[in-house]
Coordinates of C-alpha atoms in Angstrom, one line a residue:
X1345 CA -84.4 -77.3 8.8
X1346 CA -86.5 -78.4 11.7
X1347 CA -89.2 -75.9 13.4
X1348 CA -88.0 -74.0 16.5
X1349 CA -90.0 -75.3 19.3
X1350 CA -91.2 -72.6 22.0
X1351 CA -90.5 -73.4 25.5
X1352 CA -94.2 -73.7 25.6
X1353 CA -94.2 -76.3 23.3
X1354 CA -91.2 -78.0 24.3
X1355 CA -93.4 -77.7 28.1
X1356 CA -96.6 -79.5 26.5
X1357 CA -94.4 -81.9 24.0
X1358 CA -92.9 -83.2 27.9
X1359 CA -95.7 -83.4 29.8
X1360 CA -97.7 -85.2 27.6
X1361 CA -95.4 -87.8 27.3
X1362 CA -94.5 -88.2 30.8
X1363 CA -98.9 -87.9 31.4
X1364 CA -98.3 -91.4 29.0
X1365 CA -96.0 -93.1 30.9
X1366 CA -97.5 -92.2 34.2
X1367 CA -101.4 -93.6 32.8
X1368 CA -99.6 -96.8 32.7
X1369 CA -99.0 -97.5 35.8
X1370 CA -100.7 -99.9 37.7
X1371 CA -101.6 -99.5 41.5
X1372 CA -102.5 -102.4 44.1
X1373 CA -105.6 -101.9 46.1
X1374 CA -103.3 -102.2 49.7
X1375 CA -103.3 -99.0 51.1
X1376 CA -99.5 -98.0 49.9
X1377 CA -101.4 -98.4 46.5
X1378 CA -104.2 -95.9 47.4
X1379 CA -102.1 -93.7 48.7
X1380 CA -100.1 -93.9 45.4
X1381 CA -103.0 -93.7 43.4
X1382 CA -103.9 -90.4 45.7
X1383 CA -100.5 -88.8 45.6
X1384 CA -100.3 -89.1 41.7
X1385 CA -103.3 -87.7 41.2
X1386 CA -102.3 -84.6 43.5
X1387 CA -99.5 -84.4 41.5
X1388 CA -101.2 -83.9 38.6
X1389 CA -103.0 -80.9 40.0
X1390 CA -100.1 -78.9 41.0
X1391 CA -98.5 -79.1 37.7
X1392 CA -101.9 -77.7 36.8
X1393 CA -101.5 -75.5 39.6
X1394 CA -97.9 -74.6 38.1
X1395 CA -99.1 -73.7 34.8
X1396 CA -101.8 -71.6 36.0
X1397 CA -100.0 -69.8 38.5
X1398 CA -96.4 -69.7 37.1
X1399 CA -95.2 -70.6 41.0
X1400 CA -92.2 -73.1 41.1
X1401 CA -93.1 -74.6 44.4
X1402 CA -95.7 -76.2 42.8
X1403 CA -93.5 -77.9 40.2
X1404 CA -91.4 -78.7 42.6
X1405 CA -93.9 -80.4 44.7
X1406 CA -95.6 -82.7 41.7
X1407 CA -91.6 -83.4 40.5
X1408 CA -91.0 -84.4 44.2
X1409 CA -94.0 -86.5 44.3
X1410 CA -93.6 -88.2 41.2
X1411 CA -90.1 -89.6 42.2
X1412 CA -90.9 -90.6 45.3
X1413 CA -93.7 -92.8 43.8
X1414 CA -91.4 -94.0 40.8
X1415 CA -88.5 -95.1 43.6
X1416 CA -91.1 -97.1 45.6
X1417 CA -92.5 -98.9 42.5
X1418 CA -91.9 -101.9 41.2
X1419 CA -91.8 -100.2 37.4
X1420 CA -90.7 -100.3 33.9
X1421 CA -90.6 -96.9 32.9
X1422 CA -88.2 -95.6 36.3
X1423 CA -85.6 -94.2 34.4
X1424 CA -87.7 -92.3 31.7
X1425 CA -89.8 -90.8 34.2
X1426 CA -86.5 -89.3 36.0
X1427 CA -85.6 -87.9 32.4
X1428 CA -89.1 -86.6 32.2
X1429 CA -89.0 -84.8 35.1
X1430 CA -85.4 -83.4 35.0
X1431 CA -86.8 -82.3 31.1
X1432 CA -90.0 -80.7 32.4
X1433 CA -87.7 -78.5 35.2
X1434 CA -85.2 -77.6 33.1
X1435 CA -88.0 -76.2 30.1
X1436 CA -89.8 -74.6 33.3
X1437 CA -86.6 -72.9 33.9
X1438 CA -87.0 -71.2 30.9
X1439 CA -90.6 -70.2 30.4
X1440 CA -91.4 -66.8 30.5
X1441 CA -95.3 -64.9 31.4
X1442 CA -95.7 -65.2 27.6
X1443 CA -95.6 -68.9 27.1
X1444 CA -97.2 -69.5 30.5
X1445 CA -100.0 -67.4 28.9
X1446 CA -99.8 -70.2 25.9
X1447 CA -99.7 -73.0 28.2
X1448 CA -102.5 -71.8 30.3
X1449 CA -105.5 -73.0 28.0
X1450 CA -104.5 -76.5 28.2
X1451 CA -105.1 -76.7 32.0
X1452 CA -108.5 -77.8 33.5
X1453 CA -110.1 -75.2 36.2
X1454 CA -112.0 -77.6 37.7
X1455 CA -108.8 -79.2 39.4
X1456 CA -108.5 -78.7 43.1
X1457 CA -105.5 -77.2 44.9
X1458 CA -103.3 -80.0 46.7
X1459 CA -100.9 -79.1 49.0
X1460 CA -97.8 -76.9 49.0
X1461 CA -95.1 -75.8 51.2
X1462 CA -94.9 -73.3 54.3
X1463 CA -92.1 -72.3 56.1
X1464 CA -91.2 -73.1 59.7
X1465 CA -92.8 -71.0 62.3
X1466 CA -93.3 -70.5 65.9
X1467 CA -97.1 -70.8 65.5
X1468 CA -99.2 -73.3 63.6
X1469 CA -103.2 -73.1 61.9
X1470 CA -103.5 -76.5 62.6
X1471 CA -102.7 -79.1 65.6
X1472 CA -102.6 -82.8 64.3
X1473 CA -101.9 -85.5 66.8
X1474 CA -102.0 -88.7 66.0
X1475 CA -101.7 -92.2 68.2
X1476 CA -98.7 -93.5 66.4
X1477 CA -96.5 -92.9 64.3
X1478 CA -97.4 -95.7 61.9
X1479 CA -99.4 -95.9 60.3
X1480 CA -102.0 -92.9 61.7
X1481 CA -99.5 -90.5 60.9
X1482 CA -97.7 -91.6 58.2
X1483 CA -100.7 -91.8 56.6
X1484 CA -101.9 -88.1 57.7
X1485 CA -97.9 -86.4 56.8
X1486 CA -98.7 -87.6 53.0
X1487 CA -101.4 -84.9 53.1
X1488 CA -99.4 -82.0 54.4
X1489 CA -96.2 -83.2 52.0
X1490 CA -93.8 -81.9 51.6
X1491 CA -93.1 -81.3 55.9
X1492 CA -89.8 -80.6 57.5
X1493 CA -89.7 -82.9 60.8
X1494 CA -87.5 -81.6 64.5
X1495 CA -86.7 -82.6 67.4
X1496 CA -87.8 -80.3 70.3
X1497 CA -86.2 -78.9 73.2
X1498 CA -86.8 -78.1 77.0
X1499 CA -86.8 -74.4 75.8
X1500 CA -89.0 -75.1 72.9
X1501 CA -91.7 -76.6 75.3
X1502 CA -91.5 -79.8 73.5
X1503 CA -88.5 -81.5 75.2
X1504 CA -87.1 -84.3 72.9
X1505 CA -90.3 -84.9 70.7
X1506 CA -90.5 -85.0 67.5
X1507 CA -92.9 -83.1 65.1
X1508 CA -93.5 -82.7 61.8
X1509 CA -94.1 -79.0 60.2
X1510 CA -96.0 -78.9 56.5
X1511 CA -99.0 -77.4 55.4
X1512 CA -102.3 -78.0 53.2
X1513 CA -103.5 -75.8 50.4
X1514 CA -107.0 -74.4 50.8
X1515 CA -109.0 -75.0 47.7
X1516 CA -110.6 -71.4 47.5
X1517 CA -110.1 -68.7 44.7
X1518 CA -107.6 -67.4 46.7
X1519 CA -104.2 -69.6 46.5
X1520 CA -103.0 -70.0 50.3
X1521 CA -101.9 -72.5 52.7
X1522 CA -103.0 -73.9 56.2
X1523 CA -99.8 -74.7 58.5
X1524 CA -99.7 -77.5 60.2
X1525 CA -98.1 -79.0 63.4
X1526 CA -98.3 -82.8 63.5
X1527 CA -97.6 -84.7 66.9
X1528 CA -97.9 -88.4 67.9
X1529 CA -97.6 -90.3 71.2
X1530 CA -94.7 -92.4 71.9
X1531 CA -96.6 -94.5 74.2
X1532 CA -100.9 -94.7 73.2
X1533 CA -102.9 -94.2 76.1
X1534 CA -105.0 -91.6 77.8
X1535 CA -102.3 -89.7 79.6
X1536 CA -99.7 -89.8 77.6
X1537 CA -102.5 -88.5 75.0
X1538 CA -103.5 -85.5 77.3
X1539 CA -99.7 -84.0 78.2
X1540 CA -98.8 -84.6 74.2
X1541 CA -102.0 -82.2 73.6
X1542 CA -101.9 -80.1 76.1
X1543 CA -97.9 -79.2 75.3
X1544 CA -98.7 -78.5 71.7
X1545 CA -101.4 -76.2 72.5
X1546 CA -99.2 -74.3 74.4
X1547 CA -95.9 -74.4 71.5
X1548 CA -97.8 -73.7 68.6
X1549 CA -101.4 -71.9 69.6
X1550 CA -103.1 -73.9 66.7
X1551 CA -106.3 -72.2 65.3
X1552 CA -107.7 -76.0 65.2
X1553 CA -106.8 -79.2 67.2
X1554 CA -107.3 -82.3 65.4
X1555 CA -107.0 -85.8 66.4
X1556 CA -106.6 -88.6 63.3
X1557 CA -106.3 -92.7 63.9
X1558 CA -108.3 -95.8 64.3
X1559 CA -110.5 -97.1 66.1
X1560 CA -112.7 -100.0 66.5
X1561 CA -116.7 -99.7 65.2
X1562 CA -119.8 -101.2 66.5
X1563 CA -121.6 -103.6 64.3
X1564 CA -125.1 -102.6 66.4
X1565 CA -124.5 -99.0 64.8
X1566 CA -124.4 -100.2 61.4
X1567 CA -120.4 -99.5 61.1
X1568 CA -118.2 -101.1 58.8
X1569 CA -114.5 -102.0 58.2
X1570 CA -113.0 -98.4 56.3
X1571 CA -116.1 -96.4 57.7
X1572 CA -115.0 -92.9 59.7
X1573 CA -115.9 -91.6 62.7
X1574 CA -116.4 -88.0 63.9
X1575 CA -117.7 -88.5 67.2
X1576 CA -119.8 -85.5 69.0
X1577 CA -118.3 -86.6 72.2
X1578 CA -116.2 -89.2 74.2
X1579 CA -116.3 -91.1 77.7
X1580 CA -114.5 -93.4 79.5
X1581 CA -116.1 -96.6 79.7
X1582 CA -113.8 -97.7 82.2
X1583 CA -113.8 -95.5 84.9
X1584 CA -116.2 -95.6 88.0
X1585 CA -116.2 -98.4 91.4
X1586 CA -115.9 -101.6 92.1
X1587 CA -117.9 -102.8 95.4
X1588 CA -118.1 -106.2 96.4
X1589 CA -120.7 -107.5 94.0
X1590 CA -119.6 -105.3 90.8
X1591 CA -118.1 -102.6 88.6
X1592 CA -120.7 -99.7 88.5
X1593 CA -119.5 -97.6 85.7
X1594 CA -119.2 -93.7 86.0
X1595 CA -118.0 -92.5 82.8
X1596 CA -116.4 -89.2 82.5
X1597 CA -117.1 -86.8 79.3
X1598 CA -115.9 -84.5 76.9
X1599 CA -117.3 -82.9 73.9
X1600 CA -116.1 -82.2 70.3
X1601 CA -117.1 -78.5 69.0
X1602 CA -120.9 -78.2 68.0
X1603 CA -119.6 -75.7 65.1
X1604 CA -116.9 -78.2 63.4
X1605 CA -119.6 -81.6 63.9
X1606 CA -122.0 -79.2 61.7
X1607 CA -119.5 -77.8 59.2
X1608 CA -118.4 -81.6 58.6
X1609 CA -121.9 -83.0 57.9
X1610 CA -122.3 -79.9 55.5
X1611 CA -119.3 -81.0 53.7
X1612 CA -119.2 -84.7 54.1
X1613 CA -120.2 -85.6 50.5
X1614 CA -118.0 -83.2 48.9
X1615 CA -114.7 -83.9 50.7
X1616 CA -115.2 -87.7 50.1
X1617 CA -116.2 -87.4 46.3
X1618 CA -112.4 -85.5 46.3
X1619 CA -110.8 -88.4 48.4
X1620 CA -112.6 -90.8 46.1
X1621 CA -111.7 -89.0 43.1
X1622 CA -108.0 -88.2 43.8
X1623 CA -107.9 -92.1 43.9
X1624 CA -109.5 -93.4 40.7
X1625 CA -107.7 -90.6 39.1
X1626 CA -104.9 -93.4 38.8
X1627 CA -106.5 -96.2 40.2
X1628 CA -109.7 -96.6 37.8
X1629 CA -111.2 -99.5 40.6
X1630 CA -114.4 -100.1 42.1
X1631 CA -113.6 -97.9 45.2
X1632 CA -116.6 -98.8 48.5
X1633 CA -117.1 -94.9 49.9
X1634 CA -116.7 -94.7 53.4
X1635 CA -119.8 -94.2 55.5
X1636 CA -119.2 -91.0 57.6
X1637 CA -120.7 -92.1 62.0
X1638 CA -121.5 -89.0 64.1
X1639 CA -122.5 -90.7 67.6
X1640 CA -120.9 -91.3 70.8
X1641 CA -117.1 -92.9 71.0
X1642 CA -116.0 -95.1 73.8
X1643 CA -112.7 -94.7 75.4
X1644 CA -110.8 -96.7 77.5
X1645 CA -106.9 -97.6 78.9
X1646 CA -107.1 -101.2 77.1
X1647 CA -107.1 -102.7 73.5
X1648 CA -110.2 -104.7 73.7
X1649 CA -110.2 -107.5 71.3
X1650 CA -113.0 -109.3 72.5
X1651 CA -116.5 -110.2 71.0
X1652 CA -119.4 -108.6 72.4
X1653 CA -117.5 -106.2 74.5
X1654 CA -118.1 -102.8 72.7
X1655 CA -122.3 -104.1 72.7
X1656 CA -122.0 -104.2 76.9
X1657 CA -120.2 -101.2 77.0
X1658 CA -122.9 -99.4 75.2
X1659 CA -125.7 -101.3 77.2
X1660 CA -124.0 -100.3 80.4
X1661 CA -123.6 -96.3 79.2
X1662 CA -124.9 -95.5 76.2
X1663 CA -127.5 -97.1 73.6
X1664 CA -125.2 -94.5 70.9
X1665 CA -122.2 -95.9 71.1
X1666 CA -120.4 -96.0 67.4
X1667 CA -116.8 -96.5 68.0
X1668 CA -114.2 -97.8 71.0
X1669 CA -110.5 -96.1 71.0
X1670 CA -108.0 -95.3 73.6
X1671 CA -107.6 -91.5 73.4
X1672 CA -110.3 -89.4 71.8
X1673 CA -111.6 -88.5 75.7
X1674 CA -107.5 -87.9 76.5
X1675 CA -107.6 -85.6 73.6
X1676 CA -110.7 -83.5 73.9
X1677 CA -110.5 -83.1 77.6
X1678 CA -106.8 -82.0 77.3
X1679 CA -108.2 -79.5 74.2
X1680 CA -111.1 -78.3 76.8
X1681 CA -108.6 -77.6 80.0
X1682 CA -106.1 -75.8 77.7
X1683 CA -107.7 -73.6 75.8
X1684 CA -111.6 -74.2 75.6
X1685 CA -112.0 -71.7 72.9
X1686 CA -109.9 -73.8 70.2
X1687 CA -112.7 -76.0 67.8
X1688 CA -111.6 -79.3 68.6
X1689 CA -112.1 -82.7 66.5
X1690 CA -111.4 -86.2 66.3
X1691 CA -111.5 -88.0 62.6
X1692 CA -111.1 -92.3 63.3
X1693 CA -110.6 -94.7 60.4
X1694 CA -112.6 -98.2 62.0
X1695 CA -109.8 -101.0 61.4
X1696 CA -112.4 -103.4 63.1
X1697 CA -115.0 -104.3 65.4
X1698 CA -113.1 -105.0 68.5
X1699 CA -112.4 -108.4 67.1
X1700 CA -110.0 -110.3 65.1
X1701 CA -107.8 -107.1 64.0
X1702 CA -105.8 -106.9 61.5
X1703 CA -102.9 -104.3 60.9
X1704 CA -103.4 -104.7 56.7
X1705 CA -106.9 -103.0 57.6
X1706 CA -105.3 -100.7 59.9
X1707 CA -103.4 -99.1 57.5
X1708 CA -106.4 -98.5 55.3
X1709 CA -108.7 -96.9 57.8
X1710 CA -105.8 -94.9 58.7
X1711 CA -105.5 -93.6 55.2
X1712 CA -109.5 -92.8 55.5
X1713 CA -109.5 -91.1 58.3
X1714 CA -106.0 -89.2 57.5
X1715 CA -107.5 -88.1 54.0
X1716 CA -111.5 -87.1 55.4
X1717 CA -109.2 -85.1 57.9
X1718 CA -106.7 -83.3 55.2
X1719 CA -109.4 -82.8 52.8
X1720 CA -111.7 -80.6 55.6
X1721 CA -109.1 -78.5 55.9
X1722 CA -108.8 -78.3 52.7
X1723 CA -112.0 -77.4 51.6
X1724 CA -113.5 -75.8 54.7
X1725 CA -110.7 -74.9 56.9
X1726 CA -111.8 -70.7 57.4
X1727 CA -115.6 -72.3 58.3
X1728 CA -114.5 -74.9 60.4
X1729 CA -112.3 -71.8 62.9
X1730 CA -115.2 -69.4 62.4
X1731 CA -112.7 -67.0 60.6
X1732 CA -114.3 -64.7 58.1
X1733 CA -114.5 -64.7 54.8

């Protein structure tokens, strides 16, 4: 007669198979595949998470997150990964404190929380708004997964807009979540920009306002293609008065908060080395890191897409100019007139430098930017509100 397995062995016997099939598969470097490559590896972490803590959200979320990846890929082993899974939930069914207690040893403690579910509320920790829909927040709703999504109402404040409600783990001793609201324009541009923030301030009284997207980078300033931008503050580059002979610019201003610029340098290195890490995790590729710009963004009512133009925009305003977008001033200004004491931030992923662009790259410095965003919050989030500890 056979051995009676445990359900902690039958557990381990599952996972370690399914941990086979999953090694071998094989990630592109566009950005779907990065963002594969990054939600696998968060996957991994809340099984982790799951075996330490004995919470079945967590399982649910790495079972969740697993399918989703094996529908969307072209790969051999689909149907034996949905065995795998359906295996792995119905042993977890059956695991009592004793055999998580067995299982337990086998996890690594090193392995950061990823995200897990909140329910809806009234109120959120975090306001996320994002230029479009695709791919800025796409790529930034993969971080808060999984997210319910609604359509407001005149009485909700938010009068046919849809928003997205998740949350993201905070990797601290203490297992909790940050909520957050995420937003995006329907139309990109500097008023649309400040009404969509402004109105979201006012529904969900956020703790922090974020802004994630792309933007165009200034070779001058040493920025590359996939670099990120945090600037300390935004003007219009375009606003001012045209006389008979020429344009004299008067740029108007608006700052990020001092407190979150300096709590992002201070973390900077760790939150990438997670971002980085998450991804080689399953995508064991020479990955370039992402150089982190802290200067002076542009902003402006028109896609520029013209050589030079960013260079005479800084020569006309400002010898610091990093980056050129269309709604970082929109957005902090908004933050500032609604509720100046809310820390305010804007994370960019640069797609170009105001030249030749490309949406394949647009989708990558998306994901940068959405992932630097999701993974301060993450790490930092109490520090970057000034909450204590």
């Amino acid at each position: 007669m056979s051995p009676k397995y445990s359900p902690a062995d039958e557990f381990l016997v599952v996972r370690q198979r399914l941990d086979e099939v999953l090694s071998s598969l094989e990630f592109g470097k566009s950005f779907r595949g990065l963002a594969d490559a990054y939600d696998l590896s968060a996957a991994k972490d809340e099984l982790e998470r799951f075996i330490n803590s004995g919470d079945r959200a967590d399982l649910t979320l790495a079972t969740q997150r697993i399918s989703a990846i094996a529908s969307r890929s072209a790969i051999k082993h689909r149907d034996e990964i949905s065995g795998l899974l359906h295996q792995l939930s119905a042993v977890a069914a059956r695991l009592t404190s004793a055999d998580f207690g067995a299982i337990t040893p086998l996890a690594d403690p090193e392995s950061p929380d990823s995200n897990t579910s909140v329910s809806r509320t009234d109120t959120a920790d975090v306001l996320v708004i994002a230029a479009m829909y695709e791919p800025e927040l796409t790529a930034f709703l993969q971080r808060m997964a999984p997210f319910e999504d609604f359509v407001g109402t005149t009485k909700s404040g938010l009068p046919d807009v849809t928003y997205f409600v998740g949350s993201i783990a905070k990797s601290s001793p203490q297992v909790s979540s940050v909520s957050v609201a995420a937003l995006f324009l329907t139309r990109t541009g500097l008023t649309d920009c400040a009404s969509l923030v402004a109105s979201g301030i006012r529904v969900f009284h956020p703790k922090l306002v974020a802004m994630t997207g792309v933007c165009a980078g200034r070779k001058a300033m040493g920025v590359q293609k996939n670099d990120i931008i945090v600037p300390t503050s935004s003007f219009t580059f375009d606003s001012g008065k045209y006389n008979e002979q020429e344009f004299k610019r008067e740029p108007h201003w608006a700052e990020t908060s001092t407190r979150v610029v300096q709590r992002v340098r201070s973390l900077e290195r760790p939150v990438l080395d997670d971002v980085i890490r998450q991804i080689t995790t399953s995508l064991p590729a020479r990955i370039r890191r992402p150089t982190v710009h802290y200067d002076v963004m542009a902003c402006g009512s028109s896609v520029v897409n013209k050589d030079g133009m960013i260079d005479h925009i800084a020569d006309d305003s400002h010898r610091k100019v990093t980056g050129l977008d269309m709604e970082s001033y929109a957005f902090l200004r908004s933050a500032i007139l609604t509720d100046s004491t809310i820390p305010r931030i804007v994370v960019k992923g640069v797609m170009d430098n105001s030249t030749g662009k490309s949406d394949r790259v647009k989708a990558q410095a998306a994901f940068w930017a959405a992932a630097f965003l999701a993974g301060l919050i993450k790490m930092d989030f109490d520090q970057l509100v000034g909450q204590p500890v």
